[in-house]
Structure formats: C-alpha cells, structure tokens
Short mmCIF file of C-alpha atoms in Angstrom, two decimals:
data_model
loop_
_atom_site.label_atom_id
_atom_site.label_comp_id
_atom_site.label_asym_id
_atom_site.label_seq_id
_atom_site.Cartn_x
_atom_site.Cartn_y
_atom_site.Cartn_z
CA MET A 1 24.16 -83.79 37.94
CA LYS A 2 27.70 -82.74 38.88
CA LYS A 3 29.46 -85.57 40.64
CA ILE A 4 28.75 -88.23 38.05
CA VAL A 5 30.97 -91.24 38.55
CA TYR A 6 32.26 -91.88 35.07
CA SER A 7 35.21 -93.70 36.41
CA LEU A 8 36.84 -96.98 37.23
CA ALA A 9 33.85 -97.92 39.37
CA VAL A 10 31.59 -97.97 36.33
CA ALA A 11 34.14 -100.10 34.51
CA LEU A 12 33.65 -102.80 37.12
CA MET A 13 30.27 -103.54 35.59
CA VAL A 14 31.58 -104.14 32.09
CA ALA A 15 34.47 -106.16 30.72
CA THR A 16 36.38 -103.93 28.32
CA SER A 17 39.20 -104.85 25.97
CA ALA A 18 42.40 -102.84 25.83
CA PHE A 19 43.19 -100.78 22.77
CA ALA A 20 46.52 -100.31 21.02
CA GLN A 21 48.12 -96.89 20.83
CA GLN A 22 51.23 -95.50 19.22
CA THR A 23 53.03 -94.85 22.52
CA PRO A 24 52.77 -97.81 24.94
CA ARG A 25 50.63 -96.81 27.88
CA GLU A 26 53.37 -97.83 30.31
CA GLU A 27 55.55 -95.08 28.84
CA ILE A 28 52.96 -92.30 29.23
CA ASP A 29 53.11 -90.09 32.29
CA LEU A 30 49.43 -90.14 33.22
CA LYS A 31 49.96 -87.19 35.53
CA SER A 32 50.67 -84.89 32.61
CA TRP A 33 49.54 -86.59 29.40
CA GLN A 34 47.27 -83.68 28.45
CA HIS A 35 50.41 -81.65 27.68
CA LEU A 36 51.84 -84.12 25.13
CA SER A 37 52.36 -83.49 21.41
CA VAL A 38 50.60 -85.84 19.01
CA GLU A 39 53.41 -85.42 16.47
CA GLN A 40 56.04 -86.51 18.98
CA SER A 41 54.17 -89.12 21.00
CA GLY A 42 51.11 -90.20 19.03
CA VAL A 43 49.03 -89.09 22.01
CA TYR A 44 46.50 -86.31 21.40
CA GLY A 45 47.62 -83.91 24.09
CA VAL A 46 47.55 -80.14 23.56
CA ASN A 47 51.28 -79.64 22.98
CA THR A 48 51.74 -77.21 25.86
CA GLN A 49 55.53 -77.03 26.07
CA LYS A 50 55.98 -76.34 22.37
CA ALA A 51 53.44 -73.52 22.68
CA LEU A 52 55.40 -72.03 25.58
CA ASP A 53 58.65 -72.38 23.64
CA PHE A 54 57.10 -70.57 20.68
CA LEU A 55 55.94 -67.68 22.88
CA LYS A 56 59.38 -67.43 24.46
CA GLN A 57 61.03 -67.47 21.04
CA LYS A 58 58.73 -64.65 19.95
CA ASN A 59 59.57 -62.81 23.17
CA LYS A 60 55.87 -62.41 23.92
CA LYS A 61 55.16 -60.83 27.28
CA ALA A 62 51.80 -61.79 28.71
CA GLN A 63 49.26 -59.53 30.38
CA THR A 64 47.25 -60.66 33.38
CA LEU A 65 44.03 -62.39 32.37
CA VAL A 66 41.24 -63.50 34.72
CA VAL A 67 39.44 -66.83 34.28
CA GLY A 68 36.17 -67.23 36.10
CA VAL A 69 35.62 -70.79 37.34
CA LEU A 70 31.87 -71.24 37.78
CA ASP A 71 31.82 -74.41 39.83
CA SER A 72 31.44 -76.00 43.26
CA GLY A 73 34.05 -73.70 44.76
CA VAL A 74 37.84 -73.43 44.75
CA GLU A 75 40.34 -73.94 47.55
CA VAL A 76 42.10 -70.63 46.96
CA THR A 77 44.77 -71.45 49.55
CA HIS A 78 45.86 -74.64 47.75
CA GLU A 79 49.64 -74.91 47.47
CA ASP A 80 49.55 -75.14 43.67
CA LEU A 81 46.90 -72.45 43.12
CA LYS A 82 47.36 -69.74 45.75
CA ASP A 83 49.82 -67.71 43.64
CA ASN A 84 47.44 -67.68 40.68
CA VAL A 85 44.19 -66.72 42.43
CA TRP A 86 42.34 -63.51 41.56
CA VAL A 87 42.30 -60.81 44.21
CA ASN A 88 39.71 -58.06 43.94
CA PRO A 89 41.87 -54.91 43.99
CA ASN A 90 39.06 -52.71 45.25
CA GLU A 91 37.74 -54.83 48.10
CA LYS A 92 38.80 -55.30 51.72
CA LYS A 93 37.73 -58.02 54.11
CA ASP A 94 35.99 -55.67 56.51
CA GLY A 95 32.30 -56.47 56.20
CA LYS A 96 31.72 -53.60 53.78
CA ASP A 97 31.06 -53.41 50.07
CA ASN A 98 34.15 -51.33 49.33
CA ASP A 99 33.89 -51.47 45.53
CA LYS A 100 30.11 -50.91 45.57
CA ASN A 101 29.45 -53.89 43.28
CA GLY A 102 26.70 -55.27 45.51
CA TYR A 103 28.82 -58.04 47.06
CA ILE A 104 30.46 -57.70 50.46
CA ASP A 105 34.05 -58.95 50.97
CA ASP A 106 34.24 -60.58 47.54
CA ILE A 107 38.03 -60.84 47.71
CA HIS A 108 38.44 -63.92 45.48
CA GLY A 109 34.99 -64.14 43.89
CA TRP A 110 31.47 -64.87 45.10
CA ASN A 111 29.28 -67.72 46.31
CA PHE A 112 25.78 -67.72 44.80
CA ILE A 113 24.75 -70.89 46.63
CA GLY A 114 25.24 -69.62 50.14
CA GLY A 115 23.37 -67.46 52.61
CA LYS A 116 24.24 -64.12 54.20
CA ASP A 117 24.57 -65.91 57.53
CA GLY A 118 27.51 -67.89 56.12
CA LYS A 119 25.61 -71.14 55.65
CA ASN A 120 26.09 -72.92 52.31
CA VAL A 121 24.22 -75.29 50.04
CA ASP A 122 26.11 -78.52 49.49
CA ALA A 123 23.44 -80.89 48.15
CA ASP A 124 20.46 -79.90 46.01
CA THR A 125 17.84 -81.69 43.96
CA LEU A 126 17.98 -82.44 40.24
CA GLU A 127 15.98 -80.21 37.93
CA LEU A 128 13.99 -83.32 37.03
CA THR A 129 12.97 -83.68 40.69
CA ARG A 130 11.89 -80.04 40.90
CA LEU A 131 9.79 -80.22 37.74
CA PHE A 132 8.26 -83.55 38.70
CA LYS A 133 7.36 -82.33 42.18
CA LYS A 134 5.65 -79.22 40.80
CA ALA A 135 3.71 -81.20 38.20
CA LYS A 136 2.78 -83.91 40.69
CA GLU A 137 1.15 -81.35 42.93
CA LYS A 138 -0.87 -80.04 40.00
CA PHE A 139 -2.02 -83.40 38.65
CA GLU A 140 -1.99 -85.75 41.65
CA THR A 141 -2.22 -84.04 45.05
CA SER A 142 -4.05 -80.73 44.57
CA LYS A 143 -7.82 -80.47 45.06
CA ASP A 144 -8.13 -79.63 41.36
CA ALA A 145 -5.98 -82.57 40.19
CA ALA A 146 -8.81 -84.45 38.48
CA THR A 147 -10.00 -81.46 36.45
CA ASN A 148 -6.42 -80.35 35.69
CA LYS A 149 -5.77 -83.63 33.87
CA THR A 150 -8.51 -82.85 31.35
CA LYS A 151 -8.07 -79.10 31.42
CA PHE A 152 -4.35 -79.23 30.59
CA PRO A 153 -3.85 -82.38 28.47
CA ALA A 154 -0.45 -81.39 27.03
CA GLU A 155 0.93 -80.56 30.47
CA TYR A 156 -0.47 -83.80 31.87
CA GLU A 157 1.22 -85.80 29.12
CA LYS A 158 4.49 -84.09 29.99
CA TYR A 159 3.90 -84.95 33.62
CA THR A 160 3.51 -88.64 32.84
CA GLU A 161 6.84 -88.52 30.96
CA LEU A 162 8.54 -86.80 33.89
CA LYS A 163 7.07 -89.36 36.28
CA LYS A 164 8.40 -92.25 34.22
CA GLU A 165 11.87 -90.71 34.01
CA TYR A 166 11.94 -89.81 37.69
CA GLU A 167 10.87 -93.26 38.86
CA ALA A 168 13.45 -94.91 36.60
CA LYS A 169 16.25 -92.71 37.97
CA PHE A 170 15.20 -93.31 41.54
CA ALA A 171 15.15 -97.07 40.99
CA GLU A 172 18.59 -96.89 39.34
CA ALA A 173 20.02 -94.90 42.25
CA LYS A 174 18.69 -97.41 44.76
CA GLN A 175 20.03 -100.37 42.80
CA MET A 176 23.43 -98.82 42.10
CA SER A 177 24.03 -97.71 45.69
CA SER A 178 23.36 -101.30 46.77
CA GLN A 179 25.68 -102.70 44.08
CA MET A 180 28.47 -100.26 44.89
CA LYS A 181 28.25 -101.19 48.57
CA MET A 182 28.43 -104.88 47.70
CA ILE A 183 31.41 -104.37 45.38
CA SER A 184 33.22 -102.36 48.04
CA ASP A 185 32.60 -105.04 50.67
CA ASN A 186 33.76 -107.84 48.36
CA LEU A 187 36.86 -106.14 46.99
CA SER A 188 38.29 -104.20 49.92
CA LYS A 189 40.11 -107.12 51.60
CA PRO A 190 41.38 -108.81 48.38
CA LEU A 191 42.74 -105.48 47.12
CA ASP A 192 44.42 -104.79 50.45
CA VAL A 193 46.13 -108.19 50.18
CA LEU A 194 47.25 -107.52 46.61
CA ILE A 195 48.61 -104.13 47.63
CA ALA A 196 50.52 -105.79 50.46
CA GLU A 197 51.95 -108.38 48.03
CA LEU A 198 52.79 -106.05 45.15
CA GLY A 199 53.01 -102.57 46.66
CA ASP A 200 55.25 -100.50 44.42
CA GLN A 201 55.40 -103.07 41.62
CA LYS A 202 54.65 -101.35 38.30
CA LEU A 203 51.82 -103.12 36.50
CA THR A 204 52.62 -104.07 32.92
CA GLU A 205 50.94 -106.56 30.62
CA GLU A 206 54.05 -108.75 30.70
CA PHE A 207 54.12 -108.79 34.48
CA MET A 208 50.40 -109.47 34.83
CA LEU A 209 50.64 -112.49 32.50
CA THR A 210 53.35 -114.14 34.60
CA TYR A 211 52.38 -113.11 38.13
CA GLU A 212 51.10 -115.88 40.43
CA PRO A 213 49.12 -114.68 43.48
CA LYS A 214 50.35 -115.99 46.82
CA SER A 215 46.99 -116.40 48.52
CA GLN A 216 43.37 -117.15 47.77
CA GLU A 217 42.40 -113.58 48.59
CA ALA A 218 45.02 -112.25 46.20
CA LYS A 219 43.61 -114.55 43.49
CA GLN A 220 40.17 -113.10 44.21
CA GLY A 221 41.57 -109.62 43.83
CA MET A 222 43.18 -110.53 40.52
CA MET A 223 39.71 -111.14 39.06
CA LEU A 224 39.33 -107.38 39.00
CA PHE A 225 41.81 -107.14 36.14
CA ALA A 226 39.49 -109.15 33.92
CA MET A 227 36.71 -106.64 34.50
CA VAL A 228 38.43 -103.32 33.91
CA PRO A 229 40.20 -102.02 30.81
CA LYS A 230 43.96 -102.23 30.63
CA GLU A 231 44.09 -98.44 30.51
CA ALA A 232 42.86 -98.35 34.11
CA TRP A 233 45.98 -100.04 35.52
CA ALA A 234 48.81 -100.20 32.95
CA GLY A 235 51.85 -98.21 34.03
CA LYS A 236 50.64 -97.75 37.61
CA THR A 237 51.79 -99.42 40.78
CA MET A 238 49.43 -101.77 42.58
CA LYS A 239 49.36 -99.33 45.50
CA VAL A 240 48.19 -96.50 43.25
CA PHE A 241 45.76 -98.60 41.21
CA GLY A 242 44.25 -100.28 44.28
CA LYS A 243 43.67 -96.97 46.03
CA GLU A 244 42.12 -95.47 42.88
CA ILE A 245 39.73 -98.39 42.51
CA LEU A 246 38.61 -98.33 46.13
CA ASP A 247 38.26 -94.54 46.12
CA GLU A 248 36.17 -94.65 42.96
CA ILE A 249 33.92 -97.43 44.23
CA ASN A 250 33.33 -95.58 47.48
CA GLU A 251 32.71 -92.37 45.56
CA GLY A 252 30.20 -94.25 43.42
CA TYR A 253 28.42 -95.49 46.53
CA LYS A 254 28.39 -91.96 47.95
CA HIS A 255 27.07 -90.55 44.67
CA TYR A 256 24.10 -92.90 44.35
CA SER A 257 23.33 -92.75 48.07
CA GLU A 258 23.19 -88.96 47.85
CA GLN A 259 20.90 -89.22 44.84
CA GLU A 260 18.44 -91.10 47.02
CA LYS A 261 18.88 -88.82 50.00
CA TYR A 262 19.04 -85.44 48.25
CA ASN A 263 19.01 -85.22 44.44
CA LEU A 264 15.85 -87.30 43.94
CA ASN A 265 14.20 -86.57 47.27
CA LEU A 266 10.89 -84.79 46.66
CA ASP A 267 10.86 -83.48 50.23
CA PHE A 268 14.37 -82.02 50.25
CA ASP A 269 14.59 -78.22 49.87
CA PRO A 270 17.90 -76.40 50.49
CA ARG A 271 16.14 -73.02 50.62
CA SER A 272 15.68 -73.68 54.34
CA ILE A 273 19.49 -73.61 54.63
CA VAL A 274 20.21 -70.29 52.92
CA GLY A 275 16.87 -68.50 52.71
CA ASP A 276 17.23 -67.86 48.97
CA ASP A 277 14.07 -67.05 47.03
CA TYR A 278 14.50 -69.33 44.02
CA SER A 279 11.33 -68.02 42.42
CA ASN A 280 12.70 -64.47 42.23
CA ILE A 281 14.70 -64.76 39.02
CA LYS A 282 15.62 -61.06 39.10
CA GLU A 283 17.28 -61.21 42.51
CA LYS A 284 21.04 -60.59 42.31
CA SER A 285 22.49 -59.48 45.65
CA TYR A 286 22.42 -62.72 47.61
CA GLY A 287 24.97 -65.33 48.70
CA ASN A 288 28.24 -64.86 50.57
CA ALA A 289 32.00 -64.52 50.10
CA ASP A 290 32.88 -68.16 50.91
CA VAL A 291 34.32 -69.20 47.52
CA ASP A 292 35.56 -72.54 48.84
CA GLY A 293 32.32 -73.85 50.32
CA PRO A 294 31.70 -77.27 51.87
CA ASP A 295 32.98 -79.29 48.88
CA SER A 296 35.33 -77.58 46.42
CA ASN A 297 36.81 -80.82 45.07
CA HIS A 298 35.43 -80.39 41.55
CA GLY A 299 36.18 -76.68 41.19
CA THR A 300 39.69 -77.01 42.60
CA HIS A 301 40.47 -79.82 40.15
CA VAL A 302 39.17 -77.72 37.27
CA SER A 303 41.21 -74.71 38.40
CA GLY A 304 44.40 -76.75 38.62
CA ILE A 305 44.04 -77.88 35.02
CA ILE A 306 43.82 -74.25 33.94
CA ALA A 307 46.34 -72.50 36.15
CA ALA A 308 48.20 -74.64 38.69
CA LYS A 309 51.55 -72.88 39.03
CA ARG A 310 54.14 -74.11 36.55
CA GLY A 311 57.66 -75.05 37.53
CA ASN A 312 57.24 -74.91 41.31
CA GLY A 313 58.00 -78.61 41.81
CA LEU A 314 54.54 -79.24 43.26
CA GLY A 315 51.80 -81.50 41.96
CA ILE A 316 51.07 -80.44 38.43
CA ASP A 317 51.62 -77.71 35.85
CA GLY A 318 48.51 -75.90 34.65
CA ILE A 319 48.30 -75.14 30.95
CA ALA A 320 48.25 -71.40 31.68
CA GLY A 321 49.98 -71.53 35.05
CA ASP A 322 52.99 -69.40 34.18
CA GLY A 323 51.87 -66.56 36.47
CA ASN A 324 49.78 -64.45 34.12
CA VAL A 325 46.37 -66.06 34.62
CA ARG A 326 44.27 -65.55 37.74
CA ILE A 327 41.45 -67.85 38.87
CA MET A 328 38.23 -66.17 40.06
CA SER A 329 36.02 -68.58 41.99
CA VAL A 330 32.29 -68.13 41.47
CA ARG A 331 30.47 -70.79 43.44
CA THR A 332 27.48 -71.85 41.34
CA VAL A 333 27.19 -75.64 41.35
CA PRO A 334 25.94 -77.80 44.23
CA ASN A 335 25.91 -81.56 44.54
CA GLY A 336 22.86 -81.72 42.32
CA ASP A 337 21.64 -79.53 39.48
CA GLU A 338 22.59 -75.86 39.35
CA ARG A 339 19.77 -73.30 39.37
CA ASP A 340 19.35 -71.21 36.21
CA LYS A 341 19.13 -68.06 38.31
CA ASP A 342 22.52 -68.79 39.90
CA VAL A 343 24.14 -69.56 36.54
CA ALA A 344 22.95 -66.29 35.03
CA ASN A 345 24.08 -64.25 38.03
CA ALA A 346 27.43 -66.05 38.15
CA ILE A 347 28.10 -65.21 34.50
CA ARG A 348 27.21 -61.56 35.04
CA TYR A 349 29.28 -61.30 38.22
CA ALA A 350 32.36 -62.82 36.59
CA VAL A 351 32.38 -60.58 33.53
CA ASP A 352 31.45 -57.47 35.51
CA ASN A 353 34.48 -58.05 37.71
CA GLY A 354 36.98 -58.55 34.91
CA ALA A 355 36.90 -62.22 33.90
CA LYS A 356 37.63 -62.62 30.17
CA ILE A 357 37.17 -66.42 30.10
CA LEU A 358 34.50 -68.36 31.99
CA ASN A 359 34.84 -72.11 32.49
CA MET A 360 31.50 -73.85 32.95
CA SER A 361 31.99 -77.54 33.80
CA PHE A 362 28.37 -78.35 34.59
CA GLY A 363 25.08 -79.14 32.91
CA LYS A 364 21.66 -80.75 33.18
CA ALA A 365 18.80 -82.16 31.14
CA TYR A 366 16.19 -79.50 31.94
CA SER A 367 16.36 -75.71 32.17
CA PRO A 368 13.05 -74.06 33.10
CA ASP A 369 14.56 -70.55 33.05
CA LYS A 370 16.85 -71.05 30.05
CA GLU A 371 15.95 -67.63 28.63
CA THR A 372 17.55 -66.02 31.68
CA VAL A 373 20.75 -67.96 31.02
CA TRP A 374 20.67 -67.00 27.33
CA GLU A 375 20.38 -63.35 28.30
CA ALA A 376 23.49 -63.80 30.43
CA PHE A 377 25.28 -65.41 27.46
CA LYS A 378 24.46 -62.32 25.40
CA TYR A 379 25.55 -60.04 28.22
CA ALA A 380 28.91 -61.81 28.40
CA ALA A 381 29.29 -61.51 24.62
CA ASP A 382 28.61 -57.78 24.80
CA LYS A 383 31.28 -57.52 27.51
CA GLY A 384 33.79 -59.33 25.29
CA ALA A 385 34.02 -62.54 27.35
CA LEU A 386 34.51 -66.10 26.11
CA LEU A 387 32.44 -68.92 27.63
CA ILE A 388 33.81 -72.47 27.57
CA LYS A 389 31.50 -75.26 28.68
CA ALA A 390 31.48 -79.02 29.12
CA ALA A 391 29.44 -81.11 26.68
CA GLY A 392 28.23 -83.52 29.38
CA ASN A 393 28.90 -87.11 30.39
CA ASP A 394 25.97 -89.23 29.20
CA ASP A 395 27.33 -90.52 25.86
CA LEU A 396 24.46 -88.74 24.09
CA ASN A 397 24.14 -86.84 20.83
CA ILE A 398 23.32 -83.41 22.23
CA ASP A 399 22.18 -82.21 18.81
CA THR A 400 18.99 -84.07 19.73
CA ASP A 401 19.26 -84.74 23.49
CA ILE A 402 19.77 -81.19 24.71
CA HIS A 403 22.36 -80.59 27.43
CA TYR A 404 21.80 -77.31 29.26
CA PRO A 405 23.07 -74.68 29.30
CA THR A 406 23.15 -74.67 25.51
CA VAL A 407 24.00 -71.78 23.23
CA TYR A 408 21.17 -72.81 20.88
CA ASN A 409 17.64 -71.53 21.37
CA ASP A 410 14.49 -73.55 20.75
CA LYS A 411 14.72 -72.81 17.02
CA GLY A 412 18.26 -74.17 16.86
CA VAL A 413 19.84 -70.74 16.39
CA ALA A 414 22.87 -69.69 18.47
CA VAL A 415 21.97 -66.88 20.86
CA SER A 416 25.59 -65.63 20.93
CA ASN A 417 28.91 -66.29 19.21
CA ASN A 418 31.13 -66.49 22.29
CA VAL A 419 30.64 -70.09 23.46
CA ILE A 420 32.85 -73.16 22.94
CA THR A 421 31.38 -76.55 23.88
CA VAL A 422 33.93 -79.26 24.64
CA GLY A 423 33.84 -83.05 24.41
CA SER A 424 36.30 -85.35 26.18
CA SER A 425 39.11 -87.31 24.51
CA THR A 426 41.43 -90.03 25.80
CA SER A 427 45.15 -90.75 25.76
CA ASP A 428 44.45 -93.62 23.35
CA SER A 429 44.79 -92.44 19.75
CA ALA A 430 42.94 -95.53 18.53
CA VAL A 431 39.83 -94.68 20.56
CA LEU A 432 39.81 -90.91 20.92
CA LYS A 433 36.33 -90.18 22.23
CA SER A 434 35.96 -90.86 25.94
CA SER A 435 33.27 -93.49 26.38
CA PHE A 436 31.18 -91.18 28.57
CA SER A 437 31.49 -88.00 26.49
CA ASN A 438 28.49 -86.39 24.84
CA TYR A 439 28.94 -85.48 21.19
CA GLY A 440 27.21 -83.64 18.35
CA LYS A 441 28.07 -82.57 14.84
CA LYS A 442 26.47 -79.20 15.54
CA SER A 443 26.59 -78.84 19.31
CA VAL A 444 30.12 -79.97 20.28
CA ASP A 445 32.80 -77.67 18.89
CA VAL A 446 36.03 -79.40 19.86
CA PHE A 447 37.43 -82.28 21.87
CA ALA A 448 40.15 -82.05 24.51
CA PRO A 449 41.85 -84.38 27.01
CA GLY A 450 39.32 -85.35 29.67
CA SER A 451 39.98 -88.96 30.67
CA GLU A 452 42.25 -89.53 33.68
CA ILE A 453 43.38 -85.96 34.17
CA TYR A 454 45.58 -85.44 37.23
CA SER A 455 45.03 -82.15 39.03
CA ALA A 456 44.66 -80.40 42.35
CA ILE A 457 41.96 -81.24 44.87
CA PRO A 458 41.35 -79.62 48.27
CA THR A 459 44.13 -80.28 50.76
CA ARG A 460 41.65 -81.86 53.16
CA ASP A 461 40.84 -84.45 50.46
CA GLY A 462 44.38 -85.40 49.53
CA VAL A 463 45.92 -82.51 47.50
CA TYR A 464 45.98 -84.19 44.02
CA LYS A 465 43.92 -86.78 42.15
CA SER A 466 42.98 -88.07 38.68
CA ASN A 467 39.41 -87.40 37.53
CA SER A 468 37.60 -88.03 34.26
CA GLY A 469 34.81 -86.12 32.52
CA THR A 470 34.02 -83.38 30.07
CA SER A 471 34.39 -81.32 33.25
CA MET A 472 38.12 -81.91 32.84
CA ALA A 473 38.16 -81.36 29.07
CA SER A 474 36.53 -77.92 29.30
CA PRO A 475 39.25 -76.38 31.51
CA VAL A 476 41.91 -77.81 29.20
CA VAL A 477 40.40 -75.61 26.47
CA ALA A 478 39.99 -72.73 28.92
CA GLY A 479 43.69 -73.07 29.73
CA VAL A 480 44.67 -73.02 26.06
CA ALA A 481 42.43 -70.00 25.44
CA ALA A 482 43.94 -68.21 28.45
CA LEU A 483 47.47 -68.97 27.25
CA VAL A 484 46.62 -67.52 23.84
CA TRP A 485 44.70 -64.47 25.00
CA SER A 486 47.08 -63.43 27.78
CA HIS A 487 49.90 -63.27 25.22
CA TYR A 488 47.81 -61.71 22.46
CA PRO A 489 45.49 -59.36 24.39
CA THR A 490 44.41 -57.35 21.33
CA LEU A 491 42.39 -60.31 20.07
CA THR A 492 38.63 -60.44 20.64
CA ALA A 493 36.70 -63.29 22.25
CA VAL A 494 35.33 -64.27 18.85
CA GLN A 495 38.85 -64.36 17.41
CA VAL A 496 40.13 -66.52 20.27
CA LYS A 497 37.25 -68.92 19.66
CA GLN A 498 38.09 -68.97 15.95
CA ILE A 499 41.74 -69.67 16.73
CA ILE A 500 40.90 -72.56 19.07
CA MET A 501 38.60 -74.14 16.50
CA GLU A 502 40.81 -73.66 13.45
CA SER A 503 43.96 -75.00 15.09
CA VAL A 504 42.72 -78.44 16.17
CA ASN A 505 44.43 -81.69 15.25
CA LYS A 506 41.80 -83.35 13.13
CA ASN A 507 41.02 -87.05 13.32
CA ASP A 508 38.46 -89.05 11.35
CA GLN A 509 37.06 -90.50 14.59
CA LEU A 510 35.78 -87.05 15.55
CA THR A 511 34.62 -85.80 12.15
CA ASP A 512 30.96 -86.78 12.48
CA ILE A 513 30.61 -86.06 16.19
CA SER A 514 31.88 -82.48 16.44
CA VAL A 515 32.03 -79.23 14.51
CA THR A 516 35.79 -79.20 13.99
CA GLY A 517 36.50 -82.93 14.06
CA GLY A 518 39.60 -82.44 16.18
CA VAL A 519 41.43 -82.07 19.48
CA VAL A 520 42.71 -78.66 20.59
CA ASP A 521 46.40 -77.87 20.13
CA ALA A 522 48.02 -75.01 22.08
CA TYR A 523 51.08 -74.77 19.84
CA LYS A 524 49.06 -74.41 16.66
CA ALA A 525 46.74 -72.01 18.47
CA VAL A 526 49.51 -69.59 19.48
CA GLN A 527 50.99 -69.78 15.98
CA LEU A 528 47.64 -68.81 14.48
CA ALA A 529 47.15 -66.14 17.13
CA ASP A 530 50.53 -64.64 16.26
CA LYS A 531 49.55 -64.39 12.61
CA MET A 532 46.13 -62.96 13.38
CA ALA A 533 47.41 -60.42 15.89
CA SER A 534 50.14 -59.20 13.52
CA LYS A 535 47.47 -58.15 11.02
CA LYS A 536 45.82 -55.76 13.47
#
C-alpha cells in the first residue's frame, strides 16, 4: 500500500498530547527541519549545512552520481528538479532503441507499469487481494473446491487466514471512507470561517489560550485543536494549517475510497490496461518511457528530498542538490501494491544504466515472488549499487511482521550486504520515533527525518507540500549517501553503508528498535568518509 494516510487526518481520530522539545516548535522552520544539527538546535536533523561546509573546507570536488528513484514516477520538468534529472547520454527520443538496452526512448528512465501503447497503470490491487482471489477460486468457486479443502489442508488453512484479513481490511476501508467523508462535511465550513477570521495569524500556544472565536462556526472549528497534537499546528498560520487539514482529510477519503474501488476489488485487473503478462516473471522488455505517469506525487516528493536544486531560491534544498547528483526515474509503484516482477526489473534497469544508489520507498505484507526480488538485490550488490528502502508505516516490529521487500530470506539470513532499511523520526527530540514508523532491532538499520517533510510535488498538484512516512525518511538517507559517495567516489557501496550506520547520532529511544540506535548525520558521515577514503 503506497498512499497510506499517516497524516493529520488520522490524528483527528485520537486526542494526542503535545511533547516538549529543546527548541520550541514555533522556532523551527518546518520546511527545512531535516537539515538541522542536533548539537545546535536539539532537533535530530541530519546536519546538512555543516557537512557541506566540511566538504568545501576540504576542497572536495564531487563527481556525478546517479540515484534511481523506484517509485510512482517523477515530474522531471519540475522547477526544482529539472536541472538534477538524469539524461541517458546514449538515447534519443526518436522511437528507436539507440543504446540497445532493450528500452526505447528511455531518456530519463523507464516505466515498468505502463504499456507500449502509452497507457499506464495508476491503481492496482493489494497483494493480499491477489492471493485471496487465487485461493478463493481454488477452495470456494472451482468445481474441485470441496475436494481441494481436504486434499490441501495447509493451503486451505492459509486461505481462511487470508479471507479473515481481507474481509477485515475491506470493512475498515468502507468504514473509514464513510468517516472521512463525514469529517470533511462537518469541518469544511468551520475551518473556512476560522481561516477567514485568523488568516495569516501564526498559531502559538499562548495565542490559542487567549483567542476567543467570533462566531459559533469558528467555535466549532476550534474543537479541532483539542483532537490533534500541538505539533500539527504550532508555528503555522491558520491559513496553512486549515488547508493542510482539509487536504489530508480529503486525501484520506480518496485513499479509502480507492481501496474499495481498486485495491481490494476482486474483479479489478489492470492487465487489461497495459497488456502485461504478470505471470511471466522472466519478461523484461515491457513498459514505456513515460517516467512521470498519471500520478507522480509520491516519487516527485521523494526526489525533491534527495536532490532538489540547492540555492536557487525555489521551494526547498535537497540534501544532495548541489548539482552533482542526478535523479533517474524508474516507475515501479502504482496506487496499490507493487508487483515483484516490476521491482526486480526496476532494480536491474537502474543499476545497468548507471545508478549507484536506489531509493525504494514502498513495501507490502506479502511477496509471492520474493526470490526474484532477492536475486535482483544480489545483482545490484554485484554491480556495486547501494539500496535504501523504507521500513514501512504500520507501527509494527518487522523482525516478526515481515515488510517486503526484505533483505532477509526465510531463514533470517541477509541475501546481500548492500541494503539499508530506514525508520522515520520526528522533529521532537522527546519522542523521536514517528508514531507510524515500523521498527526492528534486526530489520531497521537507522532512523531519519520522516515526519512533516516539505518537498516538491508535481506542478499540477501545487508544486510543494509536506508529507509524512518512512517514504520520506528513506530518501533523506539516500540523499546523505549520495552526498558522501559523490564526494568520495573511491568508496564501495558496502563502505558507504558502513559510514551511514557508524555515524548516526545515537539516542536511547532508538536503541531497542533499530540496529544502530540512531538518526543519520551527514556531517559525521562525510568526516568518516574522509578518513576512510584517505586510507585507500
């Protein structure tokens, strides 16, 4: 599930107390907090500027490094990304496969969830839906269903588990879409009134305690502040906060409605859109060159975190956006669960075409062709590439509740040594783990800023926006890794991983829920990289 609404909309269901932090929230620039230094601010950012200053002091000249973003697509013409987008040097847009790599017109990457006729998959089912549908046919609707139940008892037991999980998720989607619609209907007018009353007023705790609403509708809108955490509104204007809330509620409604219509719909099959043979796991030359696709919101946001151009006065500064890192878009992830075949092919395409770092901000609960993905992990390791992936957003211990793709096989042994799994941290030093973030003493390597990260979104959707998720934390680490590796190109993928993990800022809150027990730090990473590279 890709477009999970771990956001302000969820907070509407639960009253949450505010937490203290060393730097008052009102003083934090929430559009760039991931760059802060914990030593200077008390906020566990990744210390980007000090890392850049160190590299400048050392007179380190960076080499171009390509980061493959395996995602929903990337708006490669975005104002803050277009200068840092990968261009295939051996390909022309002429309908021919100029570089003979099997992909026609792959100027900026490739789209593995599209058809040769230019049509694209937007929505898809969950892997749970696919497995349940297949098992249901075997044990409920086929002519041999009755005998299959006794002939395959273990499979039938698994089917009953899938059925229970599927029906629970479908019921949840139906209930939540109804609730989100009701919340939207009830809050839209009161919030509009509050925005009209307060507009550009900055919301602080002191102001909120003394403010007296001017109308009954404004009073109704004020009830919202008792239901969401202080961190959701402190330091923002009412105009900004109100728009964020309404956007998130409407996104929540859209998410759960689409679960009913597509993700959990047993009759929905996107193969009719693109003609892809999902059963042919060995197929490779399929898809099209549309690396943006119908909805590149997620992938564009991820790309901005990594490499939005620094110092151009627009939007945001990417961690590695100083002009040396190029984003390669490999469209892999629909609105639903990614297919294992597409993941494996996306990994191979990216590394075959020069990507040294792959960001993988996706995941799911089931992976029927996981061996194919593991083979791709090994292939990437052999090619010297580093894979950085999101831990997932279900607040689960993924040492026991597996989140795919995982680097660990069924025996619990890592299939390769080139993968970093990332959990999400907050701007609140008193409560570092994001409430939604998965964790695991063995399975989550590091934490990184992932709550309320401001980044690029497609121009048609508004240009910039704050999003939360391990999907945001993973590209923070990818950005740090790219910053390190582009300036110290003699390092290996394994060494870059070692540097990232050994240079974290440790905190007791993360000790038992991750391998390193810390949040990544770019400054400490480049310092360690400098020492390691000088020994070569």
